mmCIF file of C-alpha atoms in Angstrom:
data_model
loop_
_atom_site.group_PDB
_atom_site.id
_atom_site.type_symbol
_atom_site.label_atom_id
_atom_site.label_comp_id
_atom_site.label_asym_id
_atom_site.label_seq_id
_atom_site.Cartn_x
_atom_site.Cartn_y
_atom_site.Cartn_z
ATOM 1 C CA MET A 287 -13.554 -47.577 8.410
ATOM 2 C CA GLN A 288 -15.753 -44.437 7.781
ATOM 3 C CA LEU A 289 -12.652 -42.214 8.063
ATOM 4 C CA LYS A 290 -11.006 -44.232 5.176
ATOM 5 C CA HIS A 291 -13.921 -43.657 3.030
ATOM 6 C CA LEU A 292 -14.103 -39.761 3.732
ATOM 7 C CA ALA A 293 -10.465 -39.511 3.206
ATOM 8 C CA GLY A 294 -11.146 -41.234 -0.321
ATOM 9 C CA LEU A 295 -13.886 -38.982 -1.117
ATOM 10 C CA ALA A 296 -11.844 -36.024 -0.494
ATOM 11 C CA LEU A 297 -9.459 -36.960 -2.577
ATOM 12 C CA ILE A 298 -11.609 -38.051 -5.633
ATOM 13 C CA ALA A 299 -13.414 -34.437 -4.901
ATOM 14 C CA SER A 300 -10.140 -32.529 -4.735
ATOM 15 C CA LEU A 301 -8.541 -34.358 -7.929
ATOM 16 C CA SER A 302 -11.900 -33.352 -9.844
ATOM 17 C CA ALA A 303 -11.560 -29.885 -9.001
ATOM 18 C CA CYS A 304 -8.445 -29.808 -11.113
ATOM 19 C CA SER A 305 -9.693 -31.115 -14.098
ATOM 20 C CA SER A 306 -10.435 -29.023 -17.125
ATOM 21 C CA MET A 307 -13.632 -28.561 -18.742
ATOM 22 C CA ASP A 308 -13.544 -26.705 -22.340
ATOM 23 C CA SER A 309 -15.798 -24.021 -22.194
ATOM 24 C CA GLY A 310 -14.948 -22.263 -25.317
ATOM 25 C CA SER A 311 -11.730 -20.569 -24.121
ATOM 26 C CA SER A 312 -10.169 -21.281 -27.635
ATOM 27 C CA ASP A 313 -12.206 -18.811 -28.832
ATOM 28 C CA THR A 314 -11.288 -16.326 -26.330
ATOM 29 C CA ALA A 315 -7.621 -17.190 -26.721
ATOM 30 C CA SER A 316 -8.020 -16.560 -30.396
ATOM 31 C CA ALA A 317 -10.098 -13.121 -29.900
ATOM 32 C CA VAL A 318 -6.826 -12.091 -27.697
ATOM 33 C CA ALA A 319 -4.374 -13.137 -29.937
ATOM 34 C CA SER A 320 -6.025 -11.116 -32.727
ATOM 35 C CA ASP A 321 -6.386 -8.053 -30.488
ATOM 36 C CA ARG A 322 -2.425 -8.206 -29.906
ATOM 37 C CA PHE A 323 -1.666 -8.296 -33.500
ATOM 38 C CA LYS A 324 -4.434 -5.444 -34.414
ATOM 39 C CA ASP A 325 -2.450 -3.012 -32.229
ATOM 40 C CA LYS A 326 1.080 -3.661 -33.794
ATOM 41 C CA CYS A 327 2.570 -0.832 -35.840
ATOM 42 C CA ASN A 328 3.906 -0.718 -39.083
ATOM 43 C CA ALA A 329 7.163 0.629 -39.596
ATOM 44 C CA GLU A 330 7.382 -0.023 -43.002
ATOM 45 C CA ALA A 331 4.913 2.074 -44.038
ATOM 46 C CA VAL A 332 6.750 5.223 -42.646
ATOM 47 C CA GLN A 333 10.181 4.602 -44.067
ATOM 48 C CA ASP A 334 9.707 7.530 -46.282
ATOM 49 C CA MET A 335 10.159 9.772 -43.213
ATOM 50 C CA LEU A 336 13.900 9.003 -43.079
ATOM 51 C CA GLY A 337 16.054 12.067 -43.142
ATOM 52 C CA GLN A 338 13.350 14.485 -41.932
ATOM 53 C CA ARG A 339 13.774 16.782 -38.971
ATOM 54 C CA VAL A 340 11.575 15.313 -36.377
ATOM 55 C CA THR A 341 8.927 17.926 -35.002
ATOM 56 C CA PRO A 342 5.962 17.275 -32.549
ATOM 57 C CA ALA A 343 3.596 17.400 -35.550
ATOM 58 C CA LEU A 344 5.664 15.094 -37.659
ATOM 59 C CA SER A 345 6.087 12.416 -34.859
ATOM 60 C CA LYS A 346 2.240 12.582 -34.299
ATOM 61 C CA GLN A 347 1.798 12.174 -38.170
ATOM 62 C CA ILE A 348 4.343 9.303 -38.384
ATOM 63 C CA LYS A 349 2.604 7.585 -35.472
ATOM 64 C CA GLU A 350 -1.042 7.829 -37.064
ATOM 65 C CA LYS A 351 0.665 6.448 -40.862
ATOM 66 C CA ALA A 352 2.211 3.607 -38.897
ATOM 67 C CA GLY A 353 -0.697 2.670 -36.784
ATOM 68 C CA ALA A 354 0.907 2.927 -33.335
ATOM 69 C CA LYS A 355 -0.389 3.606 -30.274
ATOM 70 C CA SER A 356 2.351 5.285 -28.744
ATOM 71 C CA VAL A 357 5.654 7.258 -30.149
ATOM 72 C CA ARG A 358 9.026 7.519 -28.584
ATOM 73 C CA VAL A 359 11.688 9.971 -30.154
ATOM 74 C CA LEU A 360 15.126 9.004 -29.032
ATOM 75 C CA GLY A 361 18.494 11.125 -29.698
ATOM 76 C CA PRO A 362 21.747 9.431 -29.627
ATOM 77 C CA ALA A 363 22.510 9.902 -25.817
ATOM 78 C CA ASP A 364 18.879 9.272 -24.677
ATOM 79 C CA PRO A 365 18.636 6.576 -22.299
ATOM 80 C CA MET A 366 15.586 3.953 -23.042
ATOM 81 C CA THR A 367 13.704 1.194 -21.714
ATOM 82 C CA MET A 368 14.328 -2.179 -23.017
ATOM 83 C CA ASP A 369 10.673 -3.377 -22.559
ATOM 84 C CA TYR A 370 9.215 -4.238 -26.014
ATOM 85 C CA LYS A 371 5.630 -2.967 -26.942
ATOM 86 C CA SER A 372 4.638 -3.840 -30.454
ATOM 87 C CA SER A 373 1.950 -1.210 -30.535
ATOM 88 C CA ARG A 374 5.092 1.691 -29.960
ATOM 89 C CA LEU A 375 6.746 3.339 -32.671
ATOM 90 C CA ASN A 376 10.530 4.262 -32.053
ATOM 91 C CA ILE A 377 11.701 7.379 -33.874
ATOM 92 C CA ASP A 378 15.756 7.351 -33.588
ATOM 93 C CA THR A 379 17.461 10.673 -34.425
ATOM 94 C CA ASP A 380 20.821 12.099 -34.918
ATOM 95 C CA GLU A 381 22.301 14.964 -32.954
ATOM 96 C CA ALA A 382 20.749 17.511 -35.444
ATOM 97 C CA GLU A 383 17.347 15.519 -34.618
ATOM 98 C CA VAL A 384 17.122 14.136 -38.141
ATOM 99 C CA ILE A 385 15.390 10.793 -38.476
ATOM 100 C CA ASP A 386 17.663 7.984 -39.055
ATOM 101 C CA ARG A 387 15.867 5.149 -37.965
ATOM 102 C CA ILE A 388 12.010 4.138 -37.368
ATOM 103 C CA THR A 389 11.170 0.914 -35.854
ATOM 104 C CA CYS A 390 8.404 -0.704 -33.765
ATOM 105 C CA GLY A 391 8.905 -1.919 -30.184
#
């Protein structure tokens, strides 16, 4: 009989451990979401750079103007990873290293 009670108490204790408690986690989630958008680059702000020949100094200037954390310069035959990073600026160039597209990701 006592074993039945102990088994029942163990079940209740294990189920209560699975219950959720509101500890203000929505505030934390909001802060994380706003941080995620804070790091996003703005490719529209640098579209005026299209047609220019890319240099290290120009790519740094474009990165800063776009608010990006990093920049990736890609030629037409360059391999690239397919991972998406909202804080990264992509500068696509032609064979002559002239900028023909600027995007985030």
